[in-house]
């Protein structure tokens, strides 16, 4: 059989092709692909957050029934918390997006998102719709429905207050609304949904697995064993679920039956009148290729559909996994028929009401991968480094390996083009003639790839508008939106396109073979340490500003770096020069900045000039072993918030960092001496030097050693220390964790309105008065929330100086709890200080300083440390 290939397009975004399924190579992968070829049905599962997805259902459908499945998460989880690092906000959204894509590479589904930004916990759908315009979110969901064209939609949530989180409620609401509205071209014309025409989903379900099966009309066994994969679907789902490492969702892959359930809410097909008598989620739906026959008008196309159906079934019958070539003839016939349908249907696919094109596209993906596996053909694209600068070029070695039993012919490309978004460009260069590859051999050609636009998370290319991302969705799933390098492999019957990421491959001494996707970077990246800093007003400021430079080009560059400073600040040098010898060369330029500023907000900016070019943007790498590396770009600007704040005297603070905790460096910028304490050494470290010890958010959950040392810490407080403990979850109710007990409801109380009124219960309390008098203005400008995981039952021996609540809820005084403990003071606070200080909030910063000095505060007449009157 003659084989030739041509590089169609090389798109250097950090993205991987869809990997099917959990075991993605060899006979297992080939068998699963061929078993799924006769199936054309699609299912869309809809939730609010990355970790909302029902992975057991997704895996059971995608791998057990070979359906084309997608999960639509309204958000990227940007407003959540992070158990594995300090990233929050946009950076956390990048991590959680990648975790979802890692999960999908395991369970075989696609991944979609809307433009909604996760602004944090909300209690009602009405509150969430204040952040997300209802029609905008619904329009995005309708766009995804029309693009993916599912026969079945499954909502994870009910759309009622039972869902708890207001964003969950929204997901349940818009899922059903999209099921009804996807066919409405008056409310949502094609121009509003990326050009996709109306679509009519046939069934709408809601999952009941999270509710113990209550109200279910259909149950299924996710624990069923798949002999090809060597695991049950529940085991694979557990592996998929465990990719949410930032949320601490590692799961055991348990053996045995595991029941899942759904409830049929609406159906447009003829089934049993009693939904509880349904035997399959696809009952009443033709899941085969032949259901497409009425959707094509040309006799030749109807014949092609029949040929696809027949060839798919024949491939199932004839494939012997010990001899994969047995499946090639039928797979070739299926591919040829699909190629004909793709050509004829593409022009009218968006306008029409059918689903020929998405069915054909998925069929082509499956048959392409199946043919490559059956033929023993592997294609890879290897670069010598993992980045190329904008405007620069990088050589890529494209190798075709023939590991089959027959020779192949390769036609080499002369050039390759760069295209954002992975849209292949046909004919990207003249040919140089064919090269014969014998079995068990390979052929390599080198082509050059030109760096186009910077590789970055596509939804962050332009700034958000409120709590909605501004980059429109276009109907492509995230797992294919940036498809990586595309190598076009052409067999006799027509083109087979497989996405091959351009990577740098290398050996790590410990981890072995590793790959890094090639990214497009600036010629010179310019990065400051932080985007937000604090300083005390009307006090001498002396600070080192470090400007980090990284070269993305192979040629040497001389660079001149300078700062732009607000009036009142001065740098020790107008500019500093540095030489960057070539690619990957890094340098740090340090300016000593001094001066004094009045209260307010200012900016410090850096620029690097080389020749006639000025560079003002850099990146922060996001790298964890379970996800693909990413770069988060930001301008070389720091927002400097200057706070009118006084420090308690004689401060010396030990700090145990918590989860997603960036508070310590912000306190240091205010002049607080901070020593980071290792939880593992708390049992032996000398605590006597510290005036205060701070425990970060959820630190007891993250560090078991901290819990073991808690008695010693309380003894230290008893001897005169001040301990400030930031919020935890249910672990804070463990006996002996706090000086006196507290209880949390389930779900725990929160004040999600960041503008909620704060009522002062103890006006003379030192925390509110010394050394900074806390007034109404100090509660302005808070972000995302006031407090979280607030105790609802509080031992009467605590002092509670403030109270607050969300609208229409009872008052809660669990934001600050103070207790006299021997000669010391213990402060437990559920205020979201871990968000406020890194955001530069002045009032939260002043309040934190007061907490650190609460045991030093002078006791004015009429004040004491006795509990609130009950």
PDB file of C-alpha atoms in Angstrom, residues 135-322:
ATOM      1  CA  UNK A 135     -28.609  35.458  28.294  1.00  0.00           C
ATOM      2  CA  UNK A 136     -24.811  35.524  27.836  1.00  0.00           C
ATOM      3  CA  UNK A 137     -24.226  32.269  29.714  1.00  0.00           C
ATOM      4  CA  UNK A 138     -27.217  30.639  28.049  1.00  0.00           C
ATOM      5  CA  UNK A 139     -25.989  31.792  24.644  1.00  0.00           C
ATOM      6  CA  UNK A 140     -22.632  30.117  25.289  1.00  0.00           C
ATOM      7  CA  UNK A 141     -24.309  26.873  26.324  1.00  0.00           C
ATOM      8  CA  UNK A 142     -26.558  26.980  23.254  1.00  0.00           C
ATOM      9  CA  UNK A 143     -23.463  27.555  21.103  1.00  0.00           C
ATOM     10  CA  UNK A 144     -21.827  24.436  22.533  1.00  0.00           C
ATOM     11  CA  UNK A 145     -25.024  22.405  22.098  1.00  0.00           C
ATOM     12  CA  UNK A 146     -25.359  23.501  18.487  1.00  0.00           C
ATOM     13  CA  UNK A 147     -21.687  22.854  17.750  1.00  0.00           C
ATOM     14  CA  UNK A 148     -21.475  19.450  19.447  1.00  0.00           C
ATOM     15  CA  UNK A 149     -25.047  18.453  18.491  1.00  0.00           C
ATOM     16  CA  UNK A 150     -25.740  15.889  21.215  1.00  0.00           C
ATOM     17  CA  UNK A 151     -28.701  13.551  21.098  1.00  0.00           C
ATOM     18  CA  UNK A 152     -28.672  13.438  24.900  1.00  0.00           C
ATOM     19  CA  UNK A 153     -27.974  16.192  27.449  1.00  0.00           C
ATOM     20  CA  UNK A 154     -27.294  15.277  31.069  1.00  0.00           C
ATOM     21  CA  UNK A 155     -27.299  17.974  33.741  1.00  0.00           C
ATOM     22  CA  UNK A 156     -25.251  17.297  36.850  1.00  0.00           C
ATOM     23  CA  UNK A 157     -27.453  19.647  38.868  1.00  0.00           C
ATOM     24  CA  UNK A 158     -31.152  20.132  39.481  1.00  0.00           C
ATOM     25  CA  UNK A 159     -31.278  23.905  38.988  1.00  0.00           C
ATOM     26  CA  UNK A 160     -32.885  24.327  42.426  1.00  0.00           C
ATOM     27  CA  UNK A 161     -31.661  25.489  45.855  1.00  0.00           C
ATOM     28  CA  UNK A 162     -30.984  21.841  46.622  1.00  0.00           C
ATOM     29  CA  UNK A 163     -27.801  22.212  44.573  1.00  0.00           C
ATOM     30  CA  UNK A 164     -26.351  24.486  47.259  1.00  0.00           C
ATOM     31  CA  UNK A 165     -23.811  26.619  45.393  1.00  0.00           C
ATOM     32  CA  UNK A 166     -25.549  29.284  43.307  1.00  0.00           C
ATOM     33  CA  UNK A 167     -23.300  28.497  40.359  1.00  0.00           C
ATOM     34  CA  UNK A 168     -24.454  24.871  40.553  1.00  0.00           C
ATOM     35  CA  UNK A 169     -28.019  26.105  40.396  1.00  0.00           C
ATOM     36  CA  UNK A 170     -27.235  28.202  37.329  1.00  0.00           C
ATOM     37  CA  UNK A 171     -25.686  25.196  35.596  1.00  0.00           C
ATOM     38  CA  UNK A 172     -28.840  23.182  36.234  1.00  0.00           C
ATOM     39  CA  UNK A 173     -31.046  26.022  34.998  1.00  0.00           C
ATOM     40  CA  UNK A 174     -29.217  26.841  31.761  1.00  0.00           C
ATOM     41  CA  UNK A 175     -28.739  23.157  30.917  1.00  0.00           C
ATOM     42  CA  UNK A 176     -32.495  22.697  30.645  1.00  0.00           C
ATOM     43  CA  UNK A 177     -32.983  26.085  28.990  1.00  0.00           C
ATOM     44  CA  UNK A 178     -30.395  25.199  26.333  1.00  0.00           C
ATOM     45  CA  UNK A 179     -32.139  21.872  25.694  1.00  0.00           C
ATOM     46  CA  UNK A 180     -35.270  23.874  24.893  1.00  0.00           C
ATOM     47  CA  UNK A 181     -33.630  26.881  23.197  1.00  0.00           C
ATOM     48  CA  UNK A 182     -31.058  25.214  20.928  1.00  0.00           C
ATOM     49  CA  UNK A 183     -33.750  24.911  18.230  1.00  0.00           C
ATOM     50  CA  UNK A 184     -34.929  28.525  18.631  1.00  0.00           C
ATOM     51  CA  UNK A 185     -33.363  30.565  15.812  1.00  0.00           C
ATOM     52  CA  UNK A 186     -35.410  33.643  16.690  1.00  0.00           C
ATOM     53  CA  UNK A 187     -34.021  33.991  20.208  1.00  0.00           C
ATOM     54  CA  UNK A 188     -30.613  32.695  19.176  1.00  0.00           C
ATOM     55  CA  UNK A 189     -29.936  33.295  15.473  1.00  0.00           C
ATOM     56  CA  UNK A 190     -26.972  31.561  13.873  1.00  0.00           C
ATOM     57  CA  UNK A 191     -24.971  34.779  14.074  1.00  0.00           C
ATOM     58  CA  UNK A 192     -25.191  34.622  17.900  1.00  0.00           C
ATOM     59  CA  UNK A 193     -23.906  31.052  18.133  1.00  0.00           C
ATOM     60  CA  UNK A 194     -20.688  31.151  16.071  1.00  0.00           C
ATOM     61  CA  UNK A 195     -22.620  30.371  12.887  1.00  0.00           C
ATOM     62  CA  UNK A 196     -24.044  27.072  14.069  1.00  0.00           C
ATOM     63  CA  UNK A 197     -27.614  26.319  13.088  1.00  0.00           C
ATOM     64  CA  UNK A 198     -30.474  25.027  15.185  1.00  0.00           C
ATOM     65  CA  UNK A 199     -30.263  21.654  16.863  1.00  0.00           C
ATOM     66  CA  UNK A 200     -32.878  19.547  18.616  1.00  0.00           C
ATOM     67  CA  UNK A 201     -31.542  17.319  21.393  1.00  0.00           C
ATOM     68  CA  UNK A 202     -33.727  14.261  21.895  1.00  0.00           C
ATOM     69  CA  UNK A 203     -33.449  13.593  25.638  1.00  0.00           C
ATOM     70  CA  UNK A 204     -32.693  15.540  28.790  1.00  0.00           C
ATOM     71  CA  UNK A 205     -31.564  13.791  31.967  1.00  0.00           C
ATOM     72  CA  UNK A 206     -30.324  14.867  35.379  1.00  0.00           C
ATOM     73  CA  UNK A 207     -27.813  12.765  37.272  1.00  0.00           C
ATOM     74  CA  UNK A 208     -29.026  11.219  40.499  1.00  0.00           C
ATOM     75  CA  UNK A 209     -25.788   9.521  41.566  1.00  0.00           C
ATOM     76  CA  UNK A 210     -24.902  12.403  43.903  1.00  0.00           C
ATOM     77  CA  UNK A 211     -28.318  12.081  45.557  1.00  0.00           C
ATOM     78  CA  UNK A 212     -28.086   8.366  46.291  1.00  0.00           C
ATOM     79  CA  UNK A 213     -30.243   7.492  43.283  1.00  0.00           C
ATOM     80  CA  UNK A 214     -33.286   9.276  44.681  1.00  0.00           C
ATOM     81  CA  UNK A 215     -35.855   9.801  41.921  1.00  0.00           C
ATOM     82  CA  UNK A 216     -33.808   7.922  39.329  1.00  0.00           C
ATOM     83  CA  UNK A 217     -35.517   6.429  36.280  1.00  0.00           C
ATOM     84  CA  UNK A 218     -32.460   4.515  35.062  1.00  0.00           C
ATOM     85  CA  UNK A 219     -29.521   2.908  36.840  1.00  0.00           C
ATOM     86  CA  UNK A 220     -26.281   1.569  35.387  1.00  0.00           C
ATOM     87  CA  UNK A 221     -23.289  -0.377  36.633  1.00  0.00           C
ATOM     88  CA  UNK A 222     -20.163   1.757  36.276  1.00  0.00           C
ATOM     89  CA  UNK A 223     -18.228  -1.100  37.846  1.00  0.00           C
ATOM     90  CA  UNK A 224     -18.607  -3.258  34.733  1.00  0.00           C
ATOM     91  CA  UNK A 225     -15.277  -4.722  33.631  1.00  0.00           C
ATOM     92  CA  UNK A 226     -13.830  -3.952  30.191  1.00  0.00           C
ATOM     93  CA  UNK A 227     -11.578  -6.854  29.135  1.00  0.00           C
ATOM     94  CA  UNK A 228      -9.772  -4.788  26.497  1.00  0.00           C
ATOM     95  CA  UNK A 229      -8.855  -2.068  28.950  1.00  0.00           C
ATOM     96  CA  UNK A 230      -8.242  -4.477  31.826  1.00  0.00           C
ATOM     97  CA  UNK A 231     -10.200  -2.255  34.209  1.00  0.00           C
ATOM     98  CA  UNK A 232     -13.742  -1.400  35.104  1.00  0.00           C
ATOM     99  CA  UNK A 233     -15.197   1.917  33.997  1.00  0.00           C
ATOM    100  CA  UNK A 234     -15.361   2.981  37.633  1.00  0.00           C
ATOM    101  CA  UNK A 235     -11.632   2.333  38.032  1.00  0.00           C
ATOM    102  CA  UNK A 236     -10.858   4.430  34.966  1.00  0.00           C
ATOM    103  CA  UNK A 237     -13.241   7.114  36.239  1.00  0.00           C
ATOM    104  CA  UNK A 238     -11.373   7.171  39.554  1.00  0.00           C
ATOM    105  CA  UNK A 239      -8.121   7.775  37.704  1.00  0.00           C
ATOM    106  CA  UNK A 240      -9.798  10.533  35.709  1.00  0.00           C
ATOM    107  CA  UNK A 241     -11.262  12.086  38.866  1.00  0.00           C
ATOM    108  CA  UNK A 242      -7.861  11.957  40.560  1.00  0.00           C
ATOM    109  CA  UNK A 243      -6.498  14.480  38.072  1.00  0.00           C
ATOM    110  CA  UNK A 244      -8.185  17.219  40.139  1.00  0.00           C
ATOM    111  CA  UNK A 245      -5.150  17.315  42.399  1.00  0.00           C
ATOM    112  CA  UNK A 246      -5.439  21.033  43.119  1.00  0.00           C
ATOM    113  CA  UNK A 247      -8.739  20.227  44.818  1.00  0.00           C
ATOM    114  CA  UNK A 248      -7.508  17.148  46.671  1.00  0.00           C
ATOM    115  CA  UNK A 249      -9.758  14.723  44.769  1.00  0.00           C
ATOM    116  CA  UNK A 250      -7.547  11.655  44.629  1.00  0.00           C
ATOM    117  CA  UNK A 251      -9.741   8.544  44.457  1.00  0.00           C
ATOM    118  CA  UNK A 252      -9.381   4.802  44.895  1.00  0.00           C
ATOM    119  CA  UNK A 253     -10.241   2.662  41.882  1.00  0.00           C
ATOM    120  CA  UNK A 254     -12.500   0.179  43.623  1.00  0.00           C
ATOM    121  CA  UNK A 255     -13.492  -3.167  42.168  1.00  0.00           C
ATOM    122  CA  UNK A 256     -17.000  -4.533  42.042  1.00  0.00           C
ATOM    123  CA  UNK A 257     -20.395  -3.201  41.070  1.00  0.00           C
ATOM    124  CA  UNK A 258     -20.878   0.548  41.402  1.00  0.00           C
ATOM    125  CA  UNK A 259     -24.298   1.876  40.628  1.00  0.00           C
ATOM    126  CA  UNK A 260     -24.891   5.205  38.968  1.00  0.00           C
ATOM    127  CA  UNK A 261     -28.236   6.710  38.099  1.00  0.00           C
ATOM    128  CA  UNK A 262     -30.019   9.363  36.052  1.00  0.00           C
ATOM    129  CA  UNK A 263     -33.533  10.712  35.853  1.00  0.00           C
ATOM    130  CA  UNK A 264     -35.270  11.342  32.527  1.00  0.00           C
ATOM    131  CA  UNK A 265     -36.855  14.797  32.595  1.00  0.00           C
ATOM    132  CA  UNK A 266     -37.781  15.335  28.958  1.00  0.00           C
ATOM    133  CA  UNK A 267     -37.843  13.249  25.814  1.00  0.00           C
ATOM    134  CA  UNK A 268     -38.679  13.909  22.178  1.00  0.00           C
ATOM    135  CA  UNK A 269     -38.519  10.258  21.140  1.00  0.00           C
ATOM    136  CA  UNK A 270     -40.970   7.427  21.466  1.00  0.00           C
ATOM    137  CA  UNK A 271     -40.145   5.322  24.497  1.00  0.00           C
ATOM    138  CA  UNK A 272     -42.087   3.556  27.184  1.00  0.00           C
ATOM    139  CA  UNK A 273     -44.745   5.826  28.658  1.00  0.00           C
ATOM    140  CA  UNK A 274     -43.282   5.106  32.068  1.00  0.00           C
ATOM    141  CA  UNK A 275     -39.680   6.506  32.105  1.00  0.00           C
ATOM    142  CA  UNK A 276     -38.778   4.104  34.918  1.00  0.00           C
ATOM    143  CA  UNK A 277     -39.129   1.247  32.426  1.00  0.00           C
ATOM    144  CA  UNK A 278     -36.320   2.577  30.230  1.00  0.00           C
ATOM    145  CA  UNK A 279     -33.571   0.010  29.754  1.00  0.00           C
ATOM    146  CA  UNK A 280     -30.998   2.309  28.147  1.00  0.00           C
ATOM    147  CA  UNK A 281     -30.167   5.994  28.072  1.00  0.00           C
ATOM    148  CA  UNK A 282     -30.294   5.621  24.276  1.00  0.00           C
ATOM    149  CA  UNK A 283     -33.655   3.863  24.144  1.00  0.00           C
ATOM    150  CA  UNK A 284     -35.608   5.194  21.190  1.00  0.00           C
ATOM    151  CA  UNK A 285     -32.483   6.710  19.572  1.00  0.00           C
ATOM    152  CA  UNK A 286     -30.804   5.199  16.533  1.00  0.00           C
ATOM    153  CA  UNK A 287     -27.116   5.274  17.466  1.00  0.00           C
ATOM    154  CA  UNK A 288     -25.824   3.898  14.134  1.00  0.00           C
ATOM    155  CA  UNK A 289     -24.628   5.512  10.907  1.00  0.00           C
ATOM    156  CA  UNK A 290     -27.876   4.659   9.152  1.00  0.00           C
ATOM    157  CA  UNK A 291     -29.771   7.301  11.105  1.00  0.00           C
ATOM    158  CA  UNK A 292     -27.891   9.853   8.935  1.00  0.00           C
ATOM    159  CA  UNK A 293     -29.392   8.573   5.664  1.00  0.00           C
ATOM    160  CA  UNK A 294     -32.448  10.894   5.829  1.00  0.00           C
ATOM    161  CA  UNK A 295     -30.133  13.855   6.486  1.00  0.00           C
ATOM    162  CA  UNK A 296     -28.256  13.641   3.160  1.00  0.00           C
ATOM    163  CA  UNK A 297     -29.943  14.428  -0.122  1.00  0.00           C
ATOM    164  CA  UNK A 298     -27.552  13.161  -2.805  1.00  0.00           C
ATOM    165  CA  UNK A 299     -27.917   9.468  -3.678  1.00  0.00           C
ATOM    166  CA  UNK A 300     -24.130   9.170  -3.681  1.00  0.00           C
ATOM    167  CA  UNK A 301     -23.988  10.446  -0.104  1.00  0.00           C
ATOM    168  CA  UNK A 302     -26.723   8.072   1.032  1.00  0.00           C
ATOM    169  CA  UNK A 303     -24.718   5.256  -0.505  1.00  0.00           C
ATOM    170  CA  UNK A 304     -21.604   6.536   1.313  1.00  0.00           C
ATOM    171  CA  UNK A 305     -23.444   6.406   4.638  1.00  0.00           C
ATOM    172  CA  UNK A 306     -24.418   2.820   3.950  1.00  0.00           C
ATOM    173  CA  UNK A 307     -20.804   1.995   3.057  1.00  0.00           C
ATOM    174  CA  UNK A 308     -19.568   3.518   6.333  1.00  0.00           C
ATOM    175  CA  UNK A 309     -22.094   1.483   8.303  1.00  0.00           C
ATOM    176  CA  UNK A 310     -21.216  -1.737   6.503  1.00  0.00           C
ATOM    177  CA  UNK A 311     -17.465  -1.194   6.700  1.00  0.00           C
ATOM    178  CA  UNK A 312     -17.613  -0.333  10.395  1.00  0.00           C
ATOM    179  CA  UNK A 313     -19.466  -3.539  11.180  1.00  0.00           C
ATOM    180  CA  UNK A 314     -17.090  -5.503   8.966  1.00  0.00           C
ATOM    181  CA  UNK A 315     -14.080  -4.064  10.802  1.00  0.00           C
ATOM    182  CA  UNK A 316     -15.609  -5.264  14.059  1.00  0.00           C
ATOM    183  CA  UNK A 317     -16.040  -8.765  12.625  1.00  0.00           C
ATOM    184  CA  UNK A 318     -12.721  -9.162  10.832  1.00  0.00           C
ATOM    185  CA  UNK A 319     -10.220  -7.491  13.167  1.00  0.00           C
ATOM    186  CA  UNK A 320      -7.987  -9.924  15.001  1.00  0.00           C
ATOM    187  CA  UNK A 321      -5.984  -8.016  17.581  1.00  0.00           C
ATOM    188  CA  UNK A 322      -3.063 -10.431  17.307  1.00  0.00           C
TER     189      UNK A 322
END
